[in-house]
mmCIF file with all atom_site columns, C-alpha atoms in Angstrom:
data_model
loop_
_atom_site.group_PDB
_atom_site.id
_atom_site.type_symbol
_atom_site.label_atom_id
_atom_site.label_alt_id
_atom_site.label_comp_id
_atom_site.label_asym_id
_atom_site.label_entity_id
_atom_site.label_seq_id
_atom_site.pdbx_PDB_ins_code
_atom_site.Cartn_x
_atom_site.Cartn_y
_atom_site.Cartn_z
_atom_site.occupancy
_atom_site.B_iso_or_equiv
_atom_site.pdbx_formal_charge
_atom_site.auth_seq_id
_atom_site.auth_comp_id
_atom_site.auth_asym_id
_atom_site.auth_atom_id
_atom_site.pdbx_PDB_model_num
ATOM 1   C CA . MET A 1 1   ? 111.585 85.442  84.675  1.00 44.00 ? 1225 MET A CA 1
ATOM 2   C CA . SER A 1 2   ? 111.628 85.691  88.463  1.00 45.00 ? 1226 SER A CA 1
ATOM 3   C CA . ALA A 1 3   ? 107.762 85.689  89.807  1.00 45.00 ? 1227 ALA A CA 1
ATOM 4   C CA . VAL A 1 4   ? 108.859 88.293  91.602  1.00 40.00 ? 1228 VAL A CA 1
ATOM 5   C CA . VAL A 1 5   ? 109.332 90.501  88.656  1.00 36.00 ? 1229 VAL A CA 1
ATOM 6   C CA . ALA A 1 6   ? 106.448 88.934  86.946  1.00 40.00 ? 1230 ALA A CA 1
ATOM 7   C CA . SER A 1 7   ? 104.303 90.559  89.815  1.00 41.00 ? 1231 SER A CA 1
ATOM 8   C CA . LEU A 1 8   ? 105.309 93.574  89.390  1.00 38.00 ? 1232 LEU A CA 1
ATOM 9   C CA . LEU A 1 9   ? 105.412 93.840  85.965  1.00 39.00 ? 1233 LEU A CA 1
ATOM 10  C CA . ALA A 1 10  ? 101.703 92.294  86.055  1.00 42.00 ? 1234 ALA A CA 1
ATOM 11  C CA . THR A 1 11  ? 101.027 95.016  89.106  1.00 41.00 ? 1235 THR A CA 1
ATOM 12  C CA . ASN A 1 12  ? 102.236 97.820  87.127  1.00 42.00 ? 1236 ASN A CA 1
ATOM 13  C CA . THR A 1 13  ? 100.199 96.921  83.598  1.00 40.00 ? 1237 THR A CA 1
ATOM 14  C CA . ALA A 1 14  ? 97.207  96.872  86.158  1.00 44.00 ? 1238 ALA A CA 1
ATOM 15  C CA . PHE A 1 15  ? 98.162  99.957  86.981  1.00 46.00 ? 1239 PHE A CA 1
ATOM 16  C CA . ALA A 1 16  ? 98.102  101.524 83.365  1.00 54.00 ? 1240 ALA A CA 1
ATOM 17  C CA . HIS A 1 17  ? 94.381  100.761 83.038  1.00 65.00 ? 1241 HIS A CA 1
ATOM 18  C CA . GLN A 1 18  ? 91.330  101.988 83.990  1.00 76.00 ? 1242 GLN A CA 1
ATOM 19  C CA . GLN A 1 19  ? 89.748  100.669 87.860  1.00 85.00 ? 1243 GLN A CA 1
ATOM 20  C CA . LYS A 1 20  ? 86.515  100.907 87.207  1.00 93.00 ? 1244 LYS A CA 1
ATOM 21  C CA . ALA A 1 21  ? 86.225  102.023 91.162  1.00 96.00 ? 1245 ALA A CA 1
ATOM 22  C CA . ALA A 1 22  ? 85.385  104.918 93.455  1.00 98.00 ? 1246 ALA A CA 1
ATOM 23  C CA . GLU A 1 23  ? 85.779  105.264 96.550  1.00 99.00 ? 1247 GLU A CA 1
ATOM 24  C CA . THR A 1 24  ? 83.137  107.688 98.731  1.00 99.00 ? 1248 THR A CA 1
ATOM 25  C CA . THR A 1 25  ? 83.835  108.459 102.785 1.00 99.00 ? 1249 THR A CA 1
ATOM 26  C CA . VAL A 1 26  ? 80.687  109.307 104.691 1.00 99.00 ? 1250 VAL A CA 1
ATOM 27  C CA . LEU A 1 27  ? 81.117  110.971 107.826 1.00 98.00 ? 1251 LEU A CA 1
ATOM 28  C CA . PHE A 1 28  ? 78.895  111.521 110.504 1.00 97.00 ? 1252 PHE A CA 1
ATOM 29  C CA . ASN A 1 29  ? 81.115  114.268 111.885 1.00 97.00 ? 1253 ASN A CA 1
ATOM 30  C CA . LYS A 1 30  ? 79.867  115.553 115.052 1.00 94.00 ? 1254 LYS A CA 1
ATOM 31  C CA . ARG A 1 31  ? 82.226  118.700 116.111 1.00 96.00 ? 1255 ARG A CA 1
ATOM 32  C CA . SER A 1 32  ? 81.345  120.052 112.773 1.00 96.00 ? 1256 SER A CA 1
ATOM 33  C CA . GLY A 1 33  ? 77.296  119.303 113.382 1.00 96.00 ? 1257 GLY A CA 1
ATOM 34  C CA . HIS A 1 34  ? 77.764  118.574 109.387 1.00 98.00 ? 1258 HIS A CA 1
ATOM 35  C CA . LEU A 1 35  ? 77.500  115.075 107.370 1.00 98.00 ? 1259 LEU A CA 1
ATOM 36  C CA . GLU A 1 36  ? 80.946  115.356 105.206 1.00 99.00 ? 1260 GLU A CA 1
ATOM 37  C CA . ILE A 1 37  ? 81.160  113.039 101.943 1.00 99.00 ? 1261 ILE A CA 1
ATOM 38  C CA . MET A 1 38  ? 83.968  113.118 99.804  1.00 99.00 ? 1262 MET A CA 1
ATOM 39  C CA . HIS A 1 39  ? 84.893  110.628 96.719  1.00 99.00 ? 1263 HIS A CA 1
ATOM 40  C CA . ARG A 1 40  ? 87.488  109.966 95.368  1.00 99.00 ? 1264 ARG A CA 1
ATOM 41  C CA . PHE A 1 41  ? 87.966  108.730 92.136  1.00 98.00 ? 1265 PHE A CA 1
ATOM 42  C CA . TYR A 1 42  ? 91.323  107.784 90.487  1.00 97.00 ? 1266 TYR A CA 1
ATOM 43  C CA . LEU A 1 43  ? 92.170  110.087 87.684  1.00 96.00 ? 1267 LEU A CA 1
ATOM 44  C CA . HIS A 1 44  ? 92.918  108.081 85.096  1.00 95.00 ? 1268 HIS A CA 1
ATOM 45  C CA . ASP A 1 45  ? 89.674  106.796 85.145  1.00 96.00 ? 1269 ASP A CA 1
ATOM 46  C CA . THR A 1 46  ? 87.792  110.451 85.053  1.00 97.00 ? 1270 THR A CA 1
ATOM 47  C CA . GLU A 1 47  ? 90.464  111.435 82.249  1.00 94.00 ? 1271 GLU A CA 1
ATOM 48  C CA . HIS A 1 48  ? 88.674  109.517 79.615  1.00 93.00 ? 1272 HIS A CA 1
ATOM 49  C CA . ALA A 1 49  ? 85.239  110.296 81.060  1.00 96.00 ? 1273 ALA A CA 1
ATOM 50  C CA . VAL A 1 50  ? 85.363  113.709 81.284  1.00 97.00 ? 1274 VAL A CA 1
ATOM 51  C CA . GLN A 1 51  ? 85.402  113.415 77.483  1.00 93.00 ? 1275 GLN A CA 1
ATOM 52  C CA . ASP A 1 52  ? 82.821  110.441 76.636  1.00 93.00 ? 1276 ASP A CA 1
ATOM 53  C CA . LEU A 1 53  ? 80.535  112.374 79.518  1.00 95.00 ? 1277 LEU A CA 1
ATOM 54  C CA . PHE A 1 54  ? 81.186  115.905 78.335  1.00 95.00 ? 1278 PHE A CA 1
ATOM 55  C CA . ASN A 1 55  ? 81.243  115.078 74.357  1.00 92.00 ? 1279 ASN A CA 1
ATOM 56  C CA . ASP A 1 56  ? 84.531  116.859 74.227  1.00 92.00 ? 1280 ASP A CA 1
ATOM 57  C CA . LYS A 1 57  ? 87.339  115.230 72.985  1.00 91.00 ? 1281 LYS A CA 1
ATOM 58  C CA . HIS A 1 58  ? 89.249  117.839 74.357  1.00 90.00 ? 1282 HIS A CA 1
ATOM 59  C CA . ALA A 1 59  ? 88.019  117.743 78.474  1.00 93.00 ? 1283 ALA A CA 1
ATOM 60  C CA . ASP A 1 60  ? 90.893  117.946 80.270  1.00 95.00 ? 1284 ASP A CA 1
ATOM 61  C CA . ILE A 1 61  ? 90.658  117.204 83.411  1.00 97.00 ? 1285 ILE A CA 1
ATOM 62  C CA . LEU A 1 62  ? 93.833  117.618 85.033  1.00 95.00 ? 1286 LEU A CA 1
ATOM 63  C CA . ASP A 1 63  ? 94.213  121.212 84.070  1.00 94.00 ? 1287 ASP A CA 1
ATOM 64  C CA . SER A 1 64  ? 91.457  122.178 83.297  1.00 96.00 ? 1288 SER A CA 1
ATOM 65  C CA . GLU A 1 65  ? 89.306  123.612 86.424  1.00 96.00 ? 1289 GLU A CA 1
ATOM 66  C CA . LYS A 1 66  ? 86.292  124.253 83.565  1.00 95.00 ? 1290 LYS A CA 1
ATOM 67  C CA . THR A 1 67  ? 86.702  120.432 83.353  1.00 97.00 ? 1291 THR A CA 1
ATOM 68  C CA . GLN A 1 68  ? 86.662  119.938 86.768  1.00 98.00 ? 1292 GLN A CA 1
ATOM 69  C CA . GLN A 1 69  ? 83.628  121.892 87.833  1.00 98.00 ? 1293 GLN A CA 1
ATOM 70  C CA . GLN A 1 70  ? 81.982  119.805 85.111  1.00 97.00 ? 1294 GLN A CA 1
ATOM 71  C CA . PHE A 1 71  ? 82.808  116.870 86.872  1.00 98.00 ? 1295 PHE A CA 1
ATOM 72  C CA . ALA A 1 72  ? 82.533  117.575 90.311  1.00 98.00 ? 1296 ALA A CA 1
ATOM 73  C CA . ASP A 1 73  ? 79.000  118.856 89.405  1.00 98.00 ? 1297 ASP A CA 1
ATOM 74  C CA . TYR A 1 74  ? 78.266  115.636 87.421  1.00 98.00 ? 1298 TYR A CA 1
ATOM 75  C CA . VAL A 1 75  ? 79.703  113.833 90.592  1.00 98.00 ? 1299 VAL A CA 1
ATOM 76  C CA . SER A 1 76  ? 77.015  115.480 92.351  1.00 98.00 ? 1300 SER A CA 1
ATOM 77  C CA . GLN A 1 77  ? 74.176  114.853 90.243  1.00 98.00 ? 1301 GLN A CA 1
ATOM 78  C CA . GLN A 1 78  ? 74.728  111.042 90.783  1.00 98.00 ? 1302 GLN A CA 1
ATOM 79  C CA . PHE A 1 79  ? 75.301  111.028 95.066  1.00 99.00 ? 1303 PHE A CA 1
ATOM 80  C CA . TYR A 1 80  ? 71.608  111.340 97.022  1.00 98.00 ? 1304 TYR A CA 1
ATOM 81  C CA . ALA A 1 81  ? 71.024  110.924 100.730 1.00 98.00 ? 1305 ALA A CA 1
ATOM 82  C CA . LYS A 1 82  ? 67.577  110.412 101.845 1.00 96.00 ? 1306 LYS A CA 1
ATOM 83  C CA . THR A 1 83  ? 66.947  109.425 105.644 1.00 95.00 ? 1307 THR A CA 1
ATOM 84  C CA . LEU A 1 84  ? 64.920  105.813 106.287 1.00 95.00 ? 1308 LEU A CA 1
ATOM 85  C CA . THR A 1 85  ? 61.476  106.921 106.328 1.00 94.00 ? 1309 THR A CA 1
ATOM 86  C CA . ASP A 1 86  ? 62.334  108.836 102.604 1.00 95.00 ? 1310 ASP A CA 1
ATOM 87  C CA . GLN A 1 87  ? 63.132  112.458 103.685 1.00 95.00 ? 1311 GLN A CA 1
ATOM 88  C CA . THR A 1 88  ? 65.520  114.378 101.487 1.00 96.00 ? 1312 THR A CA 1
ATOM 89  C CA . ILE A 1 89  ? 69.165  115.415 102.917 1.00 97.00 ? 1313 ILE A CA 1
ATOM 90  C CA . THR A 1 90  ? 69.957  117.904 100.049 1.00 98.00 ? 1314 THR A CA 1
ATOM 91  C CA . LEU A 1 91  ? 73.720  118.128 100.159 1.00 99.00 ? 1315 LEU A CA 1
ATOM 92  C CA . ASN A 1 92  ? 76.161  121.305 98.682  1.00 98.00 ? 1316 ASN A CA 1
ATOM 93  C CA . THR A 1 93  ? 79.002  120.566 96.615  1.00 98.00 ? 1317 THR A CA 1
ATOM 94  C CA . VAL A 1 94  ? 82.269  122.097 98.762  1.00 98.00 ? 1318 VAL A CA 1
ATOM 95  C CA . GLY A 1 95  ? 84.784  121.459 95.617  1.00 98.00 ? 1319 GLY A CA 1
ATOM 96  C CA . PHE A 1 96  ? 87.100  119.418 94.266  1.00 99.00 ? 1320 PHE A CA 1
ATOM 97  C CA . GLU A 1 97  ? 90.510  119.183 94.215  1.00 98.00 ? 1321 GLU A CA 1
ATOM 98  C CA . VAL A 1 98  ? 93.622  116.712 91.656  1.00 98.00 ? 1322 VAL A CA 1
ATOM 99  C CA . ASP A 1 99  ? 95.408  115.134 94.357  1.00 98.00 ? 1323 ASP A CA 1
ATOM 100 C CA . GLY A 1 100 ? 98.382  112.315 93.191  1.00 96.00 ? 1324 GLY A CA 1
ATOM 101 C CA . LYS A 1 101 ? 96.850  109.921 91.260  1.00 96.00 ? 1325 LYS A CA 1
ATOM 102 C CA . PHE A 1 102 ? 92.676  110.859 92.629  1.00 98.00 ? 1326 PHE A CA 1
ATOM 103 C CA . PHE A 1 103 ? 90.021  113.274 91.912  1.00 98.00 ? 1327 PHE A CA 1
ATOM 104 C CA . TRP A 1 104 ? 88.256  114.200 94.739  1.00 99.00 ? 1328 TRP A CA 1
ATOM 105 C CA . VAL A 1 105 ? 84.380  115.833 95.115  1.00 99.00 ? 1329 VAL A CA 1
ATOM 106 C CA . TYR A 1 106 ? 83.988  117.151 99.194  1.00 99.00 ? 1330 TYR A CA 1
ATOM 107 C CA . GLN A 1 107 ? 79.927  117.079 99.610  1.00 99.00 ? 1331 GLN A CA 1
ATOM 108 C CA . ASP A 1 108 ? 78.270  118.156 102.836 1.00 98.00 ? 1332 ASP A CA 1
ATOM 109 C CA . ALA A 1 109 ? 74.807  118.466 104.637 1.00 98.00 ? 1333 ALA A CA 1
ATOM 110 C CA . PRO A 1 110 ? 74.125  119.360 108.489 1.00 97.00 ? 1334 PRO A CA 1
ATOM 111 C CA . LEU A 1 111 ? 73.521  116.371 109.908 1.00 95.00 ? 1335 LEU A CA 1
ATOM 112 C CA . PRO A 1 112 ? 70.647  114.708 109.462 1.00 90.00 ? 1336 PRO A CA 1
ATOM 113 C CA . LYS A 1 113 ? 67.820  114.052 112.848 1.00 83.00 ? 1337 LYS A CA 1
ATOM 114 C CA . THR A 1 114 ? 68.500  110.022 112.086 1.00 70.00 ? 1338 THR A CA 1
ATOM 115 C CA . GLU A 1 115 ? 69.960  108.180 114.299 1.00 72.00 ? 1339 GLU A CA 1
ATOM 116 C CA . LYS A 1 116 ? 69.070  104.736 112.635 1.00 92.00 ? 1340 LYS A CA 1
ATOM 117 C CA . GLY A 1 117 ? 70.739  104.659 109.224 1.00 95.00 ? 1341 GLY A CA 1
ATOM 118 C CA . LEU A 1 118 ? 70.249  106.303 105.721 1.00 96.00 ? 1342 LEU A CA 1
ATOM 119 C CA . LYS A 1 119 ? 69.771  105.955 102.018 1.00 98.00 ? 1343 LYS A CA 1
ATOM 120 C CA . LEU A 1 120 ? 71.830  106.534 99.226  1.00 98.00 ? 1344 LEU A CA 1
ATOM 121 C CA . TYR A 1 121 ? 72.206  106.612 95.371  1.00 98.00 ? 1345 TYR A CA 1
ATOM 122 C CA . ASN A 1 122 ? 75.300  106.506 93.997  1.00 98.00 ? 1346 ASN A CA 1
ATOM 123 C CA . GLY A 1 123 ? 75.923  106.464 89.697  1.00 97.00 ? 1347 GLY A CA 1
ATOM 124 C CA . ALA A 1 124 ? 78.654  108.024 88.829  1.00 98.00 ? 1348 ALA A CA 1
ATOM 125 C CA . LEU A 1 125 ? 80.440  105.958 86.340  1.00 97.00 ? 1349 LEU A CA 1
ATOM 126 C CA . ARG A 1 126 ? 77.942  103.760 86.166  1.00 96.00 ? 1350 ARG A CA 1
ATOM 127 C CA . ASP A 1 127 ? 75.732  104.975 83.498  1.00 93.00 ? 1351 ASP A CA 1
ATOM 128 C CA . LEU A 1 128 ? 78.934  106.066 81.675  1.00 94.00 ? 1352 LEU A CA 1
ATOM 129 C CA . TRP A 1 129 ? 80.569  101.795 82.850  1.00 95.00 ? 1353 TRP A CA 1
ATOM 130 C CA . PRO A 1 130 ? 78.403  99.096  83.712  1.00 93.00 ? 1354 PRO A CA 1
ATOM 131 C CA . THR A 1 131 ? 81.437  97.681  85.000  1.00 95.00 ? 1355 THR A CA 1
ATOM 132 C CA . GLN A 1 132 ? 81.367  101.120 87.441  1.00 97.00 ? 1356 GLN A CA 1
ATOM 133 C CA . ILE A 1 133 ? 81.810  99.683  91.233  1.00 97.00 ? 1357 ILE A CA 1
ATOM 134 C CA . ASN A 1 134 ? 81.400  102.783 93.908  1.00 98.00 ? 1358 ASN A CA 1
ATOM 135 C CA . MET A 1 135 ? 82.477  101.809 97.337  1.00 99.00 ? 1359 MET A CA 1
ATOM 136 C CA . VAL A 1 136 ? 80.884  103.555 99.744  1.00 99.00 ? 1360 VAL A CA 1
ATOM 137 C CA . ASN A 1 137 ? 81.853  103.563 103.773 1.00 99.00 ? 1361 ASN A CA 1
ATOM 138 C CA . VAL A 1 138 ? 79.929  105.384 106.344 1.00 98.00 ? 1362 VAL A CA 1
ATOM 139 C CA . GLU A 1 139 ? 81.768  106.218 109.521 1.00 98.00 ? 1363 GLU A CA 1
ATOM 140 C CA . GLY A 1 140 ? 81.097  108.022 112.400 1.00 96.00 ? 1364 GLY A CA 1
ATOM 141 C CA . GLN A 1 141 ? 77.918  106.223 113.925 1.00 95.00 ? 1365 GLN A CA 1
ATOM 142 C CA . GLY A 1 142 ? 80.004  102.907 115.466 1.00 94.00 ? 1366 GLY A CA 1
ATOM 143 C CA . PRO A 1 143 ? 81.744  100.444 113.352 1.00 97.00 ? 1367 PRO A CA 1
ATOM 144 C CA . VAL A 1 144 ? 82.421  101.295 109.878 1.00 98.00 ? 1368 VAL A CA 1
ATOM 145 C CA . LYS A 1 145 ? 79.548  100.427 107.220 1.00 98.00 ? 1369 LYS A CA 1
ATOM 146 C CA . THR A 1 146 ? 80.756  99.320  103.563 1.00 98.00 ? 1370 THR A CA 1
ATOM 147 C CA . LEU A 1 147 ? 78.038  99.945  100.750 1.00 98.00 ? 1371 LEU A CA 1
ATOM 148 C CA . TYR A 1 148 ? 78.814  98.129  96.869  1.00 98.00 ? 1372 TYR A CA 1
ATOM 149 C CA . PHE A 1 149 ? 77.173  100.285 94.346  1.00 98.00 ? 1373 PHE A CA 1
ATOM 150 C CA . GLN A 1 150 ? 77.506  97.594  91.257  1.00 95.00 ? 1374 GLN A CA 1
ATOM 151 C CA . ASP A 1 151 ? 75.014  95.923  88.658  1.00 90.00 ? 1375 ASP A CA 1
ATOM 152 C CA . ASN A 1 152 ? 71.706  97.261  89.442  1.00 86.00 ? 1376 ASN A CA 1
ATOM 153 C CA . LYS A 1 153 ? 71.820  98.473  92.682  1.00 89.00 ? 1377 LYS A CA 1
ATOM 154 C CA . ASP A 1 154 ? 70.393  101.403 92.848  1.00 93.00 ? 1378 ASP A CA 1
ATOM 155 C CA . TRP A 1 155 ? 69.074  102.769 96.693  1.00 98.00 ? 1379 TRP A CA 1
ATOM 156 C CA . LEU A 1 156 ? 70.562  100.963 99.178  1.00 98.00 ? 1380 LEU A CA 1
ATOM 157 C CA . ALA A 1 157 ? 70.336  101.487 103.053 1.00 98.00 ? 1381 ALA A CA 1
ATOM 158 C CA . VAL A 1 158 ? 72.690  101.357 105.699 1.00 97.00 ? 1382 VAL A CA 1
ATOM 159 C CA . TYR A 1 159 ? 71.588  100.802 109.118 1.00 96.00 ? 1383 TYR A CA 1
ATOM 160 C CA . PHE A 1 160 ? 73.215  102.227 112.402 1.00 92.00 ? 1384 PHE A CA 1
#
């Protein structure tokens, strides 16, 4: 078997398994005047997660709006933002959707008055899977800043 074929098979096998990784974008949108938060989860991960999180073997993230809403509510309860002076930034859940191989959850808040940085917490799925890694990209305040929530990391700060 050629190395190329072996590589393709290994890649396909990897995508059939849980990734245990999620990506969040926190965007300072000066045009809208909002802090926009977009959480992206692999659909395969969410399929496994909802059954355990909600103790329901029939939970269906693909076809059940109830399960989708439950998962969006769960994510919203696992992501927090504060100013560097520890003032809570109240986040509103805007919506959710299935898009291809991803499940998206959207939140927003009025732009905070802070210009120097933020403190963020992203615990989504880390209570279920200790190996879960949540990457957060902060955009719209100069170069993109990236935080990794893994292991025992709880609150992390990003500075502009």
